[in-house]
Amino acid sequence: MPQIGSSKMTKLDIVANAARMVAPGKGILAADESTGTIEKRLAGIDVPSTEANRRDYRQLLFTTPGAEAHISGVILFDETLRQTGSNGVGLAKLLWDKGILPGIKVDAGAKGLAGSPGEMVTEGLDGLRERLAEYVELGAAFTKWRAVITIGAGLPTQACLQANAHALARYAALSQEAGLVPIVEPEVLMDGDHDLERCAEVTEAALQLTFRELFNQKVLLEGMILKPNMVLAGKNCARQNSIEEVAARTVAVLGRQVPAAVPGIAFLSGGQSEQEATAHLNAMNQLRNNLGPSPWQLSFSYGRALQASALQAWRGRADNVEAAQAAFAHRAKMNGLARGGEYDATMEQEV
Ligand code: 5MM
């Protein structure tokens, strides 16, 4: 298969890379925090967001011994794809050498949607074809685009759902044209006091429109990954649901809207704690094991839920690198086990 910097990817290569991204026992690390977000994360551990600190932190994650056993791909921010590690090797090459696929966030962020106060539409389509060609040269194997959908009084509007679905599909088609696997991320936010059923209703509507647009734009479903939210009650809802309720409702919504041709679903964590995100994924895979074979892999593409304890353990100090890597390796392993429904909360004591 063509590797780093190749512009000769065929449809078969794209399909093979998509399958590799959701290989059993593995999932994706989202390390594509944009400049503002990584600054916030580093501020949380009193570390200034300099280019060197961002590089050191991400290098720490990528060089974690054994991470490749449970991590199939890493989503990078533009800066990281261009960075070189302390040993002089490019970070993207370092990942390829470990058997981990590097990917790249290609959206330009969620901006206010004109005419829809409180709603956002993700931008970044202008010039995307040219940017993708450069990302191929820099060694990316896949891309990511995140749409943000807010639940509130009268929200989301059809205009918001439609605009975001259209942009996601245009992005996905351009990515495949460039030989890259698109991760399609329509995120229904956990913010608000809505209940589980309202989240289910909105998630279903968002997915339905997204797949309609993907079909319209002729996106090869076998060569993409869906990155959705789990179906959860809003953070401020008085009634929070059990792990089993969340798992059952999420799988039911996906079963109604995600075509069987899609190889895998890699959830975002969206503000859940590390252990909640793992327990939910585990319960979904247990459910699928009990119900019989599922059409798609149920995997993870977590940012915060894979990094929170590693970040806390690191705190910007070289002598904490080993402890931070142990924390990250532990989370990767727990989620790797959850991929097969083999996780148990008692395993959290292992680290
Ligand atoms: C890691 O966070 C990603 C980038 O966010 P910003 O564009 O706001 O900086 C984000 O897209 C991420 O890939 C997903 O939302 C999943 O992350 P979480 O933390 O929700 O699992």
XYZ file of C-alpha atoms and ligand atoms in Angstrom:
372
model
C 0.000 0.000 0.000
C 1.331 3.501 -0.789
C 2.613 5.163 2.367
C 3.845 8.514 3.535
C 3.444 11.365 1.059
C 1.869 9.179 -1.603
C -0.587 10.683 -4.021
C -1.415 7.354 -5.623
C -4.059 6.053 -3.244
C -6.777 4.058 -4.965
C -10.318 3.484 -3.723
C -9.154 0.091 -2.451
C -6.381 1.755 -0.420
C -8.894 4.171 1.091
C -11.179 1.298 2.061
C -8.233 -0.638 3.521
C -7.083 2.370 5.581
C -10.628 2.947 6.874
C -10.774 -0.687 8.030
C -7.347 -0.328 9.629
C -8.505 2.749 11.579
C -11.257 0.720 13.251
C -9.386 -2.582 13.579
C -10.696 -4.693 16.488
C -9.158 -3.743 19.847
C -8.004 -0.357 18.562
C -9.234 3.211 18.273
C -8.157 6.732 17.416
C -6.537 9.416 19.557
C -7.904 12.909 18.859
C -4.909 15.190 19.443
C -6.075 17.887 17.030
C -6.872 20.591 19.560
C -6.689 23.918 17.762
C -4.476 26.680 19.153
C -7.142 28.089 21.488
C -8.203 24.682 22.839
C -4.683 23.379 23.533
C -3.907 26.667 25.274
C -6.868 26.036 27.588
C -5.802 22.427 28.246
C -2.203 23.439 29.029
C -3.366 26.356 31.184
C -5.201 23.738 33.275
C -1.804 22.305 34.287
C -0.069 25.711 34.495
C 1.986 25.161 31.342
C 2.330 28.022 28.812
C 1.182 27.114 25.310
C 4.463 27.551 23.425
C 5.212 25.651 20.236
C 7.889 23.647 22.071
C 5.523 22.674 24.909
C 2.817 21.637 22.465
C 5.381 19.545 20.595
C 6.778 17.955 23.771
C 3.311 17.043 25.000
C 2.182 15.486 21.746
C 5.509 13.706 21.272
C 5.086 12.216 24.742
C 1.742 10.748 23.717
C 2.918 9.448 20.340
C 6.058 7.776 21.729
C 4.227 5.984 24.530
C 5.625 2.450 24.557
C 3.038 -0.051 23.333
C 0.439 2.598 22.399
C 0.200 1.046 18.943
C -1.446 -2.037 20.465
C -4.624 -0.008 21.028
C -4.202 3.138 18.931
C -4.706 2.799 15.179
C -4.563 6.484 14.255
C -3.957 9.966 15.641
C -5.753 13.111 14.494
C -3.278 15.985 14.312
C -3.578 19.750 14.101
C -1.833 21.462 11.161
C 1.079 22.593 13.328
C 1.781 19.056 14.605
C 1.820 17.477 11.137
C 4.677 19.869 10.283
C 6.611 19.384 13.530
C 9.770 17.392 14.115
C 10.347 15.408 17.294
C 13.372 15.961 19.575
C 15.232 13.167 17.721
C 14.883 15.063 14.426
C 12.230 12.743 13.003
C 8.965 14.263 11.795
C 6.044 13.439 14.120
C 3.995 12.038 11.214
C 6.841 9.716 10.236
C 7.260 8.672 13.846
C 3.601 7.554 13.837
C 3.896 5.717 10.507
C 6.978 3.915 11.852
C 4.944 2.693 14.832
C 2.180 1.435 12.528
C -0.147 4.282 13.562
C -1.879 6.290 10.829
C -1.560 10.076 11.092
C -4.634 12.120 10.221
C -5.318 15.833 10.016
C -8.106 18.143 11.135
C -8.956 20.115 7.994
C -11.914 22.231 9.081
C -11.365 25.877 9.916
C -13.607 25.750 12.995
C -17.256 26.343 13.821
C -18.431 29.935 13.205
C -21.747 31.665 13.931
C -24.462 30.644 11.470
C -25.973 33.757 9.885
C -29.661 34.120 10.691
C -29.556 31.464 13.449
C -28.484 33.003 16.764
C -26.833 30.420 19.031
C -25.978 28.057 16.186
C -22.789 27.326 14.294
C -21.643 26.114 10.919
C -18.201 24.694 10.277
C -16.099 26.519 7.705
C -13.065 25.517 5.636
C -14.221 24.338 2.207
C -12.566 27.173 0.268
C -9.169 26.031 -0.966
C -9.614 22.630 0.663
C -8.619 20.667 -2.462
C -5.225 22.397 -2.498
C -4.707 21.982 1.253
C -5.511 18.274 1.007
C -2.884 17.797 -1.703
C -0.313 19.314 0.649
C -1.456 17.159 3.573
C -0.945 14.049 1.421
C 2.625 15.194 0.748
C 3.123 15.735 4.492
C 2.086 12.141 5.212
C -1.567 12.270 6.287
C -3.670 9.149 5.695
C -6.998 10.536 6.835
C -8.846 13.757 7.605
C -11.363 15.045 10.131
C -14.103 17.695 10.015
C -16.267 18.489 13.037
C -19.746 19.990 12.869
C -21.308 21.333 16.068
C -25.023 21.052 16.796
C -26.547 22.717 19.835
C -29.739 21.610 21.573
C -31.770 24.443 23.115
C -35.129 26.187 22.980
C -36.118 25.883 19.316
C -32.667 24.491 18.469
C -31.316 22.976 16.382
C -32.935 24.563 13.349
C -33.287 22.699 10.088
C -31.034 25.360 8.555
C -28.211 24.459 10.943
C -28.564 20.703 10.443
C -28.730 21.111 6.683
C -25.792 23.509 6.334
C -23.532 21.327 8.476
C -24.531 18.085 6.752
C -23.835 19.649 3.364
C -20.391 20.885 4.425
C -19.505 17.500 5.955
C -20.380 15.733 2.706
C -18.496 18.216 0.500
C -15.447 17.802 2.742
C -15.721 13.990 2.702
C -15.929 13.865 -1.089
C -12.871 16.107 -1.466
C -10.917 13.986 1.033
C -11.610 10.776 -0.867
C -10.717 12.474 -4.134
C -7.294 13.186 -2.562
C -6.926 9.563 -1.406
C -7.687 10.311 2.251
C -10.215 8.620 4.568
C -12.651 11.243 5.918
C -13.768 11.110 9.542
C -17.234 12.666 9.469
C -18.009 14.213 12.875
C -21.465 15.660 13.481
C -21.320 16.433 17.227
C -24.532 17.066 19.135
C -23.290 18.885 22.236
C -23.933 17.686 25.788
C -24.546 21.298 26.947
C -28.078 21.932 28.224
C -30.813 20.382 30.337
C -32.429 18.245 27.624
C -33.135 14.597 28.360
C -31.881 11.437 26.674
C -34.862 11.241 24.326
C -34.301 14.773 23.029
C -30.654 13.956 22.335
C -31.748 10.776 20.539
C -34.203 12.734 18.386
C -31.637 15.392 17.409
C -28.822 12.882 16.833
C -31.075 10.840 14.593
C -32.082 13.894 12.560
C -28.448 15.005 12.207
C -27.310 11.557 11.083
C -30.170 11.158 8.642
C -29.386 14.461 6.913
C -25.648 13.764 6.983
C -26.019 10.400 5.239
C -28.434 11.883 2.712
C -25.829 14.519 1.820
C -23.012 11.935 1.786
C -25.091 9.964 -0.713
C -25.774 13.085 -2.804
C -22.058 13.921 -2.911
C -21.220 10.321 -3.936
C -19.059 9.616 -0.906
C -17.829 6.025 -0.756
C -19.328 4.835 2.528
C -16.882 1.918 2.747
C -14.029 4.457 2.837
C -15.173 6.754 5.656
C -15.501 6.679 9.440
C -18.405 8.226 11.352
C -17.497 10.073 14.563
C -20.739 10.796 16.400
C -21.684 11.754 19.932
C -23.179 9.130 22.195
C -26.852 9.611 23.017
C -26.758 11.232 26.474
C -28.953 13.484 28.575
C -27.658 17.078 28.709
C -25.073 17.904 31.392
C -27.687 19.922 33.323
C -30.533 17.442 33.034
C -31.766 16.308 36.451
C -32.246 12.740 35.243
C -28.983 11.147 34.151
C -29.246 7.655 32.698
C -27.541 4.380 33.481
C -24.630 3.103 31.398
C -26.939 0.444 29.936
C -29.663 2.969 28.992
C -27.142 5.169 27.177
C -25.652 2.184 25.354
C -29.030 0.826 24.262
C -30.359 4.191 23.058
C -27.127 5.046 21.210
C -26.974 1.714 19.396
C -30.668 1.964 18.500
C -30.241 5.443 16.958
C -27.161 4.373 15.002
C -28.877 1.204 13.824
C -31.660 3.298 12.290
C -29.435 5.811 10.503
C -25.965 4.441 9.723
C -25.723 2.282 6.591
C -24.086 -1.117 7.015
C -21.474 -0.190 4.380
C -19.781 2.182 6.857
C -16.882 0.171 8.355
C -16.772 1.856 11.712
C -18.193 4.298 14.189
C -15.571 6.004 16.384
C -17.262 7.958 19.157
C -16.145 11.316 20.513
C -16.181 11.648 24.308
C -17.724 15.128 24.368
C -16.974 15.998 28.004
C -17.650 12.624 29.623
C -15.121 11.502 32.213
C -12.490 9.029 31.074
C -14.189 6.139 32.858
C -17.703 7.034 31.679
C -16.586 7.130 28.053
C -14.914 3.725 28.421
C -17.864 2.171 30.260
C -20.340 3.386 27.630
C -18.238 2.010 24.773
C -17.863 -1.291 26.612
C -21.611 -1.580 27.222
C -22.334 -0.923 23.544
C -19.933 -3.624 22.452
C -21.404 -6.040 25.009
C -24.840 -5.273 23.674
C -23.737 -5.944 20.126
C -22.038 -9.189 21.224
C -25.327 -10.309 22.762
C -27.486 -9.183 19.847
C -25.266 -10.834 17.258
C -22.756 -9.419 14.760
C -23.026 -5.688 14.124
C -22.595 -4.133 10.685
C -19.947 -1.691 11.863
C -17.092 -1.635 14.381
C -17.942 0.385 17.492
C -14.765 2.231 18.393
C -13.407 5.412 19.973
C -11.831 8.641 18.785
C -11.505 10.385 22.129
C -9.668 13.595 22.888
C -10.257 14.483 26.519
C -11.229 10.950 27.578
C -7.838 9.614 26.431
C -5.716 12.534 27.578
C -7.070 13.926 30.843
C -5.029 11.815 33.279
C -1.903 11.906 31.097
C -2.044 15.709 31.047
C -2.451 15.839 34.831
C 0.439 13.413 35.341
C 2.747 15.381 33.022
C 2.318 18.983 34.232
C 5.050 20.088 31.803
C 7.915 18.280 33.598
C 10.415 16.007 31.864
C 10.658 13.799 34.955
C 6.903 13.133 34.715
C 6.981 11.857 31.123
C 7.051 8.211 32.161
C 4.074 8.614 34.520
C 2.130 10.493 31.848
C 2.855 7.790 29.286
C 1.733 5.136 31.769
C -1.544 7.028 32.271
C -2.106 7.318 28.516
C -1.180 3.658 27.917
C -3.663 2.652 30.601
C -6.527 4.613 29.015
C -5.674 3.234 25.586
C -5.707 -0.294 27.001
C -9.009 0.190 28.861
C -10.669 1.461 25.684
C -9.030 -1.319 23.683
C -10.710 -3.792 26.026
C -14.010 -1.900 25.768
C -13.838 -2.459 21.992
C -14.529 -6.127 22.697
C -16.882 -5.609 25.652
C -14.139 -6.952 27.955
C -13.650 -3.923 30.213
C -14.509 -3.910 33.899
C -14.262 -0.864 36.198
C -12.126 -2.901 38.633
C -9.362 -2.853 35.987
C -8.918 0.871 36.665
C -6.799 -0.030 39.712
C -4.081 -1.487 37.473
C -2.227 1.770 36.773
C -9.407 17.194 20.611
O -10.412 18.133 20.357
C -10.724 18.307 18.973
C -10.497 19.685 18.510
O -11.333 20.599 19.121
P -11.182 22.195 18.758
O -11.360 22.344 17.290
O -12.259 22.842 19.567
O -9.847 22.617 19.202
C -12.162 17.832 18.710
O -12.579 18.039 17.401
C -12.212 16.386 18.958
O -11.642 15.675 17.890
C -13.598 15.833 19.137
O -14.554 16.764 19.457
C -13.550 14.763 20.196
O -12.906 15.234 21.331
P -13.512 14.842 22.744
O -12.614 15.522 23.751
O -14.919 15.337 22.765
O -13.442 13.315 22.819
